[in-house]
Coordinates of C-alpha atoms in Angstrom, one line a residue:
X1 CA -0.1 0.1 -0.1
X2 CA 1.4 3.3 -1.0
X3 CA 2.1 5.9 2.0
X4 CA -1.2 7.6 3.0
X5 CA -1.2 11.0 4.5
X6 CA -2.9 11.7 7.8
X7 CA -5.5 14.1 6.2
X8 CA -6.1 11.7 3.2
X9 CA -9.2 9.7 2.7
X10 CA -8.7 6.3 4.7
X11 CA -7.9 3.4 2.5
X12 CA -10.8 1.2 4.0
X13 CA -13.2 3.4 2.2
X14 CA -15.2 4.5 5.3
X15 CA -15.2 8.1 3.9
X16 CA -13.2 9.3 7.0
X17 CA -10.0 10.7 7.1
X18 CA -7.1 8.4 7.8
X19 CA -6.1 10.2 11.1
X20 CA -9.8 9.5 12.2
X21 CA -10.1 6.0 11.1
X22 CA -7.3 3.2 10.7
X23 CA -4.3 5.4 11.8
X24 CA -4.1 4.2 15.4
X25 CA -4.7 0.8 14.4
X26 CA -2.0 0.6 11.8
X27 CA 0.4 2.3 14.3
X28 CA -0.3 -0.4 16.9
X29 CA 0.6 -3.2 14.2
X30 CA 3.7 -1.4 13.3
X31 CA 4.7 -1.2 16.9
X32 CA 3.9 -4.9 17.5
X33 CA 6.1 -6.0 14.6
X34 CA 9.1 -3.8 16.0
X35 CA 8.6 -5.6 19.2
X36 CA 8.4 -9.0 17.8
X37 CA 11.3 -8.3 15.4
X38 CA 13.6 -6.9 18.0
X39 CA 12.7 -9.6 20.6
X40 CA 15.7 -11.8 21.7
X41 CA 16.8 -14.4 24.1
X42 CA 18.4 -11.6 26.2
X43 CA 15.1 -9.9 26.9
X44 CA 14.3 -13.1 28.9
X45 CA 17.3 -12.4 31.3
X46 CA 16.8 -10.0 34.1
X47 CA 18.4 -8.9 37.5
X48 CA 19.4 -9.5 39.9
X49 CA 22.7 -9.8 38.1
X50 CA 26.1 -11.5 39.4
X51 CA 29.4 -12.0 38.1
X52 CA 29.6 -14.7 35.4
X53 CA 31.2 -17.9 36.5
X54 CA 32.3 -19.0 33.0
X55 CA 36.2 -18.8 33.3
X56 CA 36.3 -17.6 29.7
X57 CA 34.0 -14.8 30.5
X58 CA 33.8 -13.5 34.0
X59 CA 32.0 -10.5 33.0
X60 CA 30.7 -8.4 35.9
X61 CA 27.0 -8.0 36.6
X62 CA 25.9 -10.2 33.7
X63 CA 24.8 -13.3 35.2
X64 CA 21.3 -12.6 35.3
X65 CA 17.9 -14.7 35.9
X66 CA 16.5 -16.6 32.8
X67 CA 12.7 -16.3 32.9
X68 CA 11.2 -18.9 35.0
X69 CA 8.0 -20.9 34.6
X70 CA 5.7 -21.1 37.8
X71 CA 5.7 -24.1 39.8
X72 CA 9.3 -25.2 38.6
X73 CA 11.4 -27.2 40.7
X74 CA 14.5 -25.2 39.6
X75 CA 15.6 -21.9 38.2
X76 CA 18.3 -20.8 35.7
X77 CA 20.9 -18.2 35.7
X78 CA 22.4 -17.0 32.1
X79 CA 25.2 -14.6 31.2
X80 CA 23.8 -11.8 28.8
X81 CA 27.4 -11.6 27.3
X82 CA 28.6 -15.2 26.7
X83 CA 25.4 -17.2 27.0
X84 CA 26.7 -19.3 29.8
X85 CA 23.9 -20.8 31.8
X86 CA 23.4 -22.9 34.9
X87 CA 20.5 -24.5 36.6
X88 CA 19.8 -24.4 40.4
X89 CA 17.4 -26.8 42.2
X90 CA 14.9 -25.6 44.5
X91 CA 14.3 -27.4 47.7
X92 CA 11.0 -29.0 48.8
X93 CA 9.1 -26.5 51.0
X94 CA 5.9 -26.8 53.2
X95 CA 3.6 -23.8 53.0
X96 CA 0.8 -22.9 55.5
X97 CA -2.5 -23.1 53.8
X98 CA -4.4 -20.1 54.7
X99 CA -8.2 -19.3 53.3
X100 CA -9.2 -15.9 52.8
X101 CA -12.9 -14.9 52.7
X102 CA -13.9 -12.9 49.7
X103 CA -14.6 -9.6 52.0
X104 CA -10.8 -9.7 52.7
X105 CA -10.2 -9.8 48.8
X106 CA -12.7 -6.9 48.2
X107 CA -11.4 -4.9 51.0
X108 CA -7.7 -5.2 49.5
X109 CA -9.2 -4.1 46.1
X110 CA -10.4 -1.1 47.7
X111 CA -7.2 -0.5 49.4
X112 CA -5.2 -0.8 46.2
X113 CA -7.6 0.8 43.7
X114 CA -7.2 4.6 44.4
X115 CA -10.4 5.2 42.0
X116 CA -12.8 3.1 44.2
X117 CA -15.3 5.0 46.1
X118 CA -14.5 3.3 49.5
X119 CA -10.6 3.7 48.8
X120 CA -10.2 6.5 51.6
X121 CA -12.4 4.7 54.1
X122 CA -10.3 1.5 53.8
X123 CA -7.0 3.5 53.6
X124 CA -7.9 5.1 57.0
X125 CA -7.8 1.8 58.6
X126 CA -4.3 0.9 59.3
X127 CA -5.2 -2.9 59.4
X128 CA -5.7 -3.2 55.5
X129 CA -2.2 -1.8 54.6
X130 CA -0.5 -3.9 57.4
X131 CA -2.3 -7.1 56.2
X132 CA -1.4 -6.4 52.4
X133 CA 2.2 -6.0 53.3
X134 CA 2.5 -9.2 55.7
X135 CA 0.6 -11.3 53.1
X136 CA 3.0 -10.2 50.4
X137 CA 5.8 -10.8 52.5
X138 CA 4.6 -14.5 53.8
X139 CA 3.6 -15.2 50.1
X140 CA 6.5 -13.9 48.5
X141 CA 8.5 -15.7 51.2
X142 CA 7.0 -19.0 49.8
X143 CA 5.7 -19.5 53.5
X144 CA 2.0 -19.5 52.7
X145 CA -0.3 -20.2 49.9
X146 CA -4.0 -18.6 50.1
X147 CA -5.8 -20.9 47.6
X148 CA -8.8 -19.4 45.8
X149 CA -12.1 -21.2 45.1
X150 CA -15.3 -21.0 43.1
X151 CA -16.8 -19.0 45.9
X152 CA -14.3 -16.3 45.4
X153 CA -15.3 -16.2 41.6
X154 CA -19.1 -16.2 42.1
X155 CA -19.0 -13.5 44.9
X156 CA -16.8 -11.5 42.7
X157 CA -19.2 -11.6 39.8
X158 CA -22.0 -10.3 41.8
X159 CA -20.4 -8.4 44.7
X160 CA -20.1 -5.0 43.3
X161 CA -16.4 -5.4 43.0
X162 CA -14.5 -5.2 39.4
X163 CA -14.4 -8.9 38.5
X164 CA -10.9 -8.5 36.8
X165 CA -9.5 -6.8 39.8
X166 CA -10.8 -9.3 42.0
X167 CA -9.5 -12.2 40.0
X168 CA -6.1 -10.8 39.9
X169 CA -6.0 -10.4 43.7
X170 CA -7.2 -13.8 44.6
X171 CA -5.0 -15.3 42.0
X172 CA -2.1 -13.3 43.1
X173 CA -2.1 -14.9 46.6
X174 CA -3.3 -18.4 45.3
X175 CA -0.7 -18.8 42.6
X176 CA -3.5 -20.4 40.6
X177 CA -4.2 -23.0 43.2
X178 CA -8.0 -23.6 43.4
X179 CA -9.9 -25.7 45.8
X180 CA -12.7 -28.0 45.1
X181 CA -16.4 -26.8 45.8
X182 CA -18.2 -28.1 48.9
X183 CA -20.3 -30.7 47.1
X184 CA -17.1 -32.5 45.8
X185 CA -15.5 -32.6 49.3
X186 CA -18.7 -33.6 51.0
X187 CA -19.2 -36.5 48.5
X188 CA -15.6 -37.7 49.2
X189 CA -16.0 -37.7 52.8
X190 CA -19.5 -39.4 52.7
X191 CA -18.5 -42.2 50.6
X192 CA -15.5 -42.8 52.4
X193 CA -17.4 -42.8 55.8
X194 CA -20.3 -45.0 54.1
X195 CA -17.6 -47.6 53.1
X196 CA -16.7 -48.1 56.9
X197 CA -20.2 -47.7 58.0
X198 CA -21.4 -50.7 55.9
X199 CA -18.4 -52.8 57.6
X200 CA -19.5 -51.6 61.0
X201 CA -15.8 -49.8 61.3
X202 CA -14.9 -46.7 63.0
X203 CA -13.9 -44.3 60.2
X204 CA -11.0 -42.1 60.2
X205 CA -10.2 -39.0 58.0
X206 CA -6.9 -37.6 56.8
X207 CA -6.9 -33.7 56.2
X208 CA -4.3 -33.3 53.4
X209 CA -5.1 -30.1 51.9
X210 CA -3.7 -31.4 48.6
X211 CA -6.7 -33.8 48.6
X212 CA -9.0 -31.0 47.9
X213 CA -7.0 -29.0 45.4
X214 CA -7.3 -29.2 41.6
X215 CA -3.5 -28.7 41.4
X216 CA -2.4 -31.1 43.9
X217 CA 1.2 -29.6 44.9
X218 CA -0.1 -26.7 47.0
X219 CA 3.7 -26.5 48.2
X220 CA 5.4 -25.8 44.9
X221 CA 7.6 -22.6 44.7
X222 CA 5.3 -19.7 43.3
X223 CA 8.1 -17.9 41.3
X224 CA 8.3 -16.9 37.6
X225 CA 5.7 -16.7 34.9
X226 CA 2.2 -17.9 35.6
X227 CA -0.5 -17.7 33.0
X228 CA -3.9 -17.2 33.8
X229 CA -6.6 -18.0 31.1
X230 CA -10.3 -17.7 31.0
X231 CA -12.4 -17.0 33.9
X232 CA -14.6 -14.4 32.2
X233 CA -18.3 -15.1 33.1
X234 CA -20.2 -16.8 30.4
X235 CA -23.6 -15.7 28.9
X236 CA -26.3 -15.9 31.6
X237 CA -23.8 -16.8 34.6
X238 CA -24.2 -13.7 36.5
X239 CA -28.0 -13.5 36.1
X240 CA -28.0 -17.2 37.1
X241 CA -25.7 -16.8 40.3
X242 CA -28.1 -13.8 41.3
X243 CA -31.2 -16.0 40.9
X244 CA -29.7 -18.8 42.7
X245 CA -28.7 -16.4 45.5
X246 CA -31.9 -14.9 45.7
X247 CA -34.0 -18.3 45.7
X248 CA -31.7 -19.4 48.5
X249 CA -32.0 -16.1 50.6
X250 CA -35.9 -16.4 50.2
X251 CA -35.9 -19.9 51.5
X252 CA -33.6 -19.3 54.3
X253 CA -35.7 -16.2 55.4
X254 CA -38.8 -18.6 55.9
X255 CA -36.5 -21.2 57.8
X256 CA -35.3 -18.2 60.0
X257 CA -38.7 -17.3 60.9
X258 CA -39.6 -20.9 61.9
X259 CA -36.3 -20.7 64.3
X260 CA -37.5 -17.5 65.7
X261 CA -40.6 -19.2 67.1
X262 CA -39.1 -22.5 68.3
X263 CA -37.4 -23.3 71.2
X264 CA -35.8 -26.6 70.2
X265 CA -32.6 -27.4 71.8
X266 CA -29.1 -26.9 70.0
X267 CA -28.6 -30.8 69.8
X268 CA -32.2 -31.1 68.3
X269 CA -31.4 -28.6 65.6
X270 CA -28.0 -30.1 64.9
X271 CA -29.7 -33.5 64.3
X272 CA -32.5 -32.0 62.4
X273 CA -29.9 -30.2 59.9
X274 CA -28.1 -33.3 59.8
X275 CA -31.0 -35.4 58.5
X276 CA -31.8 -32.6 56.1
X277 CA -28.9 -33.6 54.0
X278 CA -30.3 -36.8 53.0
X279 CA -33.8 -35.4 52.6
X280 CA -32.6 -32.7 50.3
X281 CA -30.7 -35.1 48.1
X282 CA -33.7 -37.6 47.9
X283 CA -36.0 -34.6 47.3
X284 CA -33.7 -32.8 44.7
X285 CA -33.4 -36.3 42.8
X286 CA -37.2 -37.0 42.9
X287 CA -38.1 -33.4 41.7
X288 CA -35.5 -33.8 38.9
X289 CA -37.1 -37.3 37.8
X290 CA -40.7 -35.6 37.9
X291 CA -39.4 -32.6 35.6
X292 CA -37.8 -35.1 33.3
X293 CA -40.7 -37.4 33.1
X294 CA -43.1 -34.4 32.2
X295 CA -40.8 -33.2 29.6
X296 CA -40.4 -36.4 27.8
X297 CA -43.9 -36.8 27.9
X298 CA -44.6 -33.4 26.2
X299 CA -42.0 -34.2 23.8
X300 CA -43.5 -37.6 22.8
X301 CA -46.8 -36.2 22.6
X302 CA -45.4 -33.5 20.2
X303 CA -46.7 -30.6 22.5
X304 CA -44.9 -27.4 22.9
X305 CA -42.7 -27.0 25.7
X306 CA -40.2 -24.5 27.3
X307 CA -36.6 -26.1 27.5
X308 CA -35.5 -26.0 31.2
X309 CA -32.1 -27.1 31.6
X310 CA -33.0 -28.2 35.2
X311 CA -35.2 -31.0 33.2
X312 CA -32.4 -32.2 31.4
X313 CA -29.1 -32.1 33.8
X314 CA -29.6 -33.9 37.0
X315 CA -28.8 -31.9 40.2
X316 CA -25.0 -32.3 41.6
X317 CA -26.2 -34.2 44.7
X318 CA -27.2 -36.9 42.5
X319 CA -23.6 -37.6 42.0
X320 CA -23.3 -38.2 45.7
X321 CA -26.3 -40.7 45.7
X322 CA -24.6 -42.5 42.7
X323 CA -21.3 -42.8 44.5
X324 CA -22.9 -44.0 47.7
X325 CA -25.0 -46.6 45.5
X326 CA -21.6 -47.6 43.9
X327 CA -20.1 -48.3 47.4
X328 CA -22.8 -50.6 48.3
X329 CA -22.7 -52.3 44.9
X330 CA -18.9 -53.0 45.5
X331 CA -19.6 -54.3 48.9
X332 CA -21.6 -57.0 47.5
X333 CA -25.2 -55.5 48.5
X334 CA -27.9 -57.1 46.2
X335 CA -29.1 -54.6 43.6
X336 CA -32.8 -54.7 45.2
X337 CA -31.4 -53.5 48.6
X338 CA -28.9 -50.9 47.6
X339 CA -31.5 -48.0 47.7
X340 CA -32.6 -49.3 51.1
X341 CA -28.9 -49.4 52.4
X342 CA -28.2 -45.7 51.4
X343 CA -31.4 -44.3 52.7
X344 CA -30.8 -46.2 56.1
X345 CA -27.3 -44.6 56.2
X346 CA -28.7 -41.0 55.3
X347 CA -31.3 -41.4 58.2
X348 CA -28.6 -42.3 60.7
X349 CA -27.9 -38.8 62.3
X350 CA -25.3 -40.1 64.7
X351 CA -23.3 -41.7 61.8
X352 CA -23.6 -38.7 59.7
X353 CA -22.4 -36.4 62.4
X354 CA -19.1 -38.3 62.3
X355 CA -18.5 -36.9 58.8
X356 CA -16.5 -33.6 59.1
X357 CA -18.3 -31.4 56.5
X358 CA -21.7 -32.5 57.7
X359 CA -20.7 -32.0 61.3
X360 CA -19.4 -28.6 60.9
X361 CA -22.4 -27.3 58.7
X362 CA -24.8 -28.7 60.9
X363 CA -23.3 -27.3 64.0
X364 CA -22.9 -23.6 62.3
X365 CA -26.6 -23.8 61.1
X366 CA -27.7 -24.7 64.6
X367 CA -25.7 -21.8 66.0
X368 CA -27.8 -19.7 63.5
X369 CA -30.9 -21.1 64.9
X370 CA -29.8 -20.6 68.5
X371 CA -29.4 -16.9 67.7
X372 CA -32.8 -16.7 65.9
X373 CA -34.5 -18.3 68.9
X374 CA -32.8 -15.8 71.3
X375 CA -34.0 -12.6 69.5
X376 CA -31.7 -12.0 66.5
X377 CA -34.1 -10.3 64.1
X378 CA -32.4 -10.6 60.7
X379 CA -30.8 -13.7 59.1
X380 CA -27.4 -13.5 57.5
X381 CA -27.3 -12.2 53.9
X382 CA -25.8 -15.5 52.7
X383 CA -25.2 -19.2 53.7
X384 CA -22.0 -19.3 51.5
X385 CA -19.6 -19.0 54.3
X386 CA -20.9 -22.0 56.0
X387 CA -20.6 -23.9 52.7
X388 CA -16.8 -23.0 52.2
X389 CA -16.2 -23.0 56.0
X390 CA -17.6 -26.6 56.6
X391 CA -15.5 -28.0 53.6
X392 CA -12.2 -26.0 54.1
X393 CA -11.9 -25.8 57.9
X394 CA -10.3 -29.3 58.5
X395 CA -7.8 -29.0 55.6
X396 CA -6.5 -25.3 56.1
X397 CA -4.0 -24.2 58.7
X398 CA -5.8 -21.0 59.0
X399 CA -8.9 -19.2 57.8
X400 CA -9.7 -15.4 57.9
X401 CA -13.6 -15.2 57.8
X402 CA -16.2 -12.7 58.8
X403 CA -17.0 -12.1 62.6
X404 CA -20.3 -13.9 62.5
X405 CA -19.0 -17.0 61.3
X406 CA -16.0 -17.1 63.5
X407 CA -18.5 -16.9 66.5
X408 CA -20.3 -19.8 65.1
X409 CA -17.2 -21.8 65.4
X410 CA -16.1 -20.8 68.8
X411 CA -19.2 -19.8 70.8
X412 CA -21.8 -22.7 71.9
X413 CA -24.7 -22.9 74.2
X414 CA -24.2 -24.4 77.6
X415 CA -24.3 -28.2 77.8
X416 CA -23.0 -28.6 74.1
X417 CA -21.5 -32.0 73.9
X418 CA -17.9 -31.9 73.3
X419 CA -18.1 -33.7 70.0
X420 CA -20.0 -30.8 68.4
X421 CA -17.5 -28.0 69.6
X422 CA -15.4 -28.7 66.7
X423 CA -12.2 -28.7 68.8
X424 CA -10.6 -31.7 66.9
X425 CA -9.7 -29.3 63.8
X426 CA -6.6 -27.6 64.5
X427 CA -7.2 -24.8 61.8
X428 CA -6.8 -21.2 63.4
X429 CA -9.8 -19.0 62.8
X430 CA -9.4 -15.4 62.6
X431 CA -11.8 -12.5 61.8
X432 CA -11.8 -8.7 62.4
X433 CA -12.4 -9.3 66.2
X434 CA -8.9 -10.7 66.5
X435 CA -7.3 -9.1 63.6
X436 CA -4.1 -8.3 65.2
X437 CA -3.6 -12.1 66.1
X438 CA -3.7 -12.6 62.5
X439 CA -0.9 -10.2 61.6
X440 CA 1.1 -11.7 64.6
X441 CA 0.4 -15.0 63.1
X442 CA 1.7 -14.1 59.8
X443 CA 4.6 -12.5 61.3
X444 CA 5.5 -15.8 63.3
X445 CA 5.3 -17.8 60.1
X446 CA 7.8 -15.5 58.3
X447 CA 10.2 -15.6 61.2
X448 CA 10.4 -19.3 61.0
X449 CA 11.6 -19.5 57.3
X450 CA 14.8 -21.3 57.2
X451 CA 18.0 -19.1 56.6
X452 CA 18.8 -21.1 53.3
X453 CA 15.4 -20.4 51.8
X454 CA 15.6 -16.6 52.4
X455 CA 19.2 -16.7 50.8
X456 CA 17.4 -18.4 47.7
X457 CA 14.7 -15.9 47.5
X458 CA 17.4 -13.0 47.6
X459 CA 19.4 -14.9 44.8
X460 CA 16.3 -15.1 42.8
X461 CA 14.6 -11.9 43.6
X462 CA 17.3 -9.4 44.9
X463 CA 17.3 -8.1 48.5
X464 CA 13.7 -6.6 48.1
X465 CA 12.3 -9.7 46.7
X466 CA 9.2 -9.5 49.1
X467 CA 8.6 -5.8 48.2
X468 CA 4.5 -5.2 48.1
X469 CA 3.4 -4.9 44.6
X470 CA 1.2 -1.7 45.4
X471 CA 0.6 -1.2 41.8
X472 CA -1.0 -4.5 41.1
X473 CA -4.6 -3.0 40.6
X474 CA -3.4 0.0 38.5
X475 CA -1.5 -2.5 36.1
X476 CA -4.5 -4.5 35.7
X477 CA -6.6 -1.6 34.7
X478 CA -4.0 -0.5 32.1
X479 CA -4.2 -3.9 30.6
X480 CA -8.0 -3.5 30.5

């Protein structure tokens, strides 16, 4: 194409002048070509630099860090002058697993985003700045990992916080490590327990956090490049989450009203909530079968119908029922008695309370019922916190949650049986009620890092390897 002037008619025949049409697009293309053409291996090497150890080179400050891929078990240095390279193994490390509630992520965004309406308010509270600094130090020192979850994503999509900023923050501290949703963890625990229940054996649980992570190695070094793809909401996802949240909230208001007028004991509510698990599963399965039957009848009769995905795809709780049936089948229970065995198990409250996720959830809901019956007027806005806490509490070293949830895990009515006080779980629970303790907890973790690990980190990232990334949100907004 011949060179075109800024004031000439644009070559795309839009009728506009070139400067007001395709000029900017063409300039971007040219700049991209230059960047690609001038890109060399040397661009993949950065500081901190050391003297080259190659006897034939020995150049000063030339032996830099070659770009590393996240979760690697080694790193490489390469000389920008002679090309000499050398690899260094990374030792095995053991990180503390800390789960941060979505409200923590949201407040960190408000702290870091100077344009956010609540920035000044959050900035005025010294806790949030101190928290970010200490999380950065502990995370960059490879002492902690704060896995993200589907709850982070869903709450970010409908929580009034820019989703890309939220995703950037929770993935920054999770290094891409994502925990399983509650139903998967509950299903795994139930099938494990049902296996022992059928044999009349005492069932023991191991709480290895890597068992509930999609990327099993939670303790890998999170240095170097990490590519994050996808994550944007699909069509209808946000509306679907809002609809589901509203339905859940409306149903819970009815339950709350019932609790306010009842005087059932804490233990009675615990057992009621526990047995509600099986009733909910069976009810959902029955409702699905009825919907599908009606849909198939209309299709067969050639009648008009509205396609409802709930009539096609079974509820996720059906997976748990199928897994339990599979356990019974493998135990040699006759086919015509499998359903009976599963239902008998799901109606054994004492047995189900041995399942950690079920026990924690039932105790927390019973705690809410106790509050309702003792005059608390309004229910919590969401029960999502109970979902993730009941699943993650046994596996994490610590959780930072909202104040009400923390109280449900620590404060119990008089005469509560010891097995319902959740003392067997060693996870530390923090909230804004004991926020200083959480800062001290992070400090203690950092103070226990071996000197050899700190030396490696300084070799990889320099003396200021743990410098807080204050501009993380600003850079994210630029990329948008």
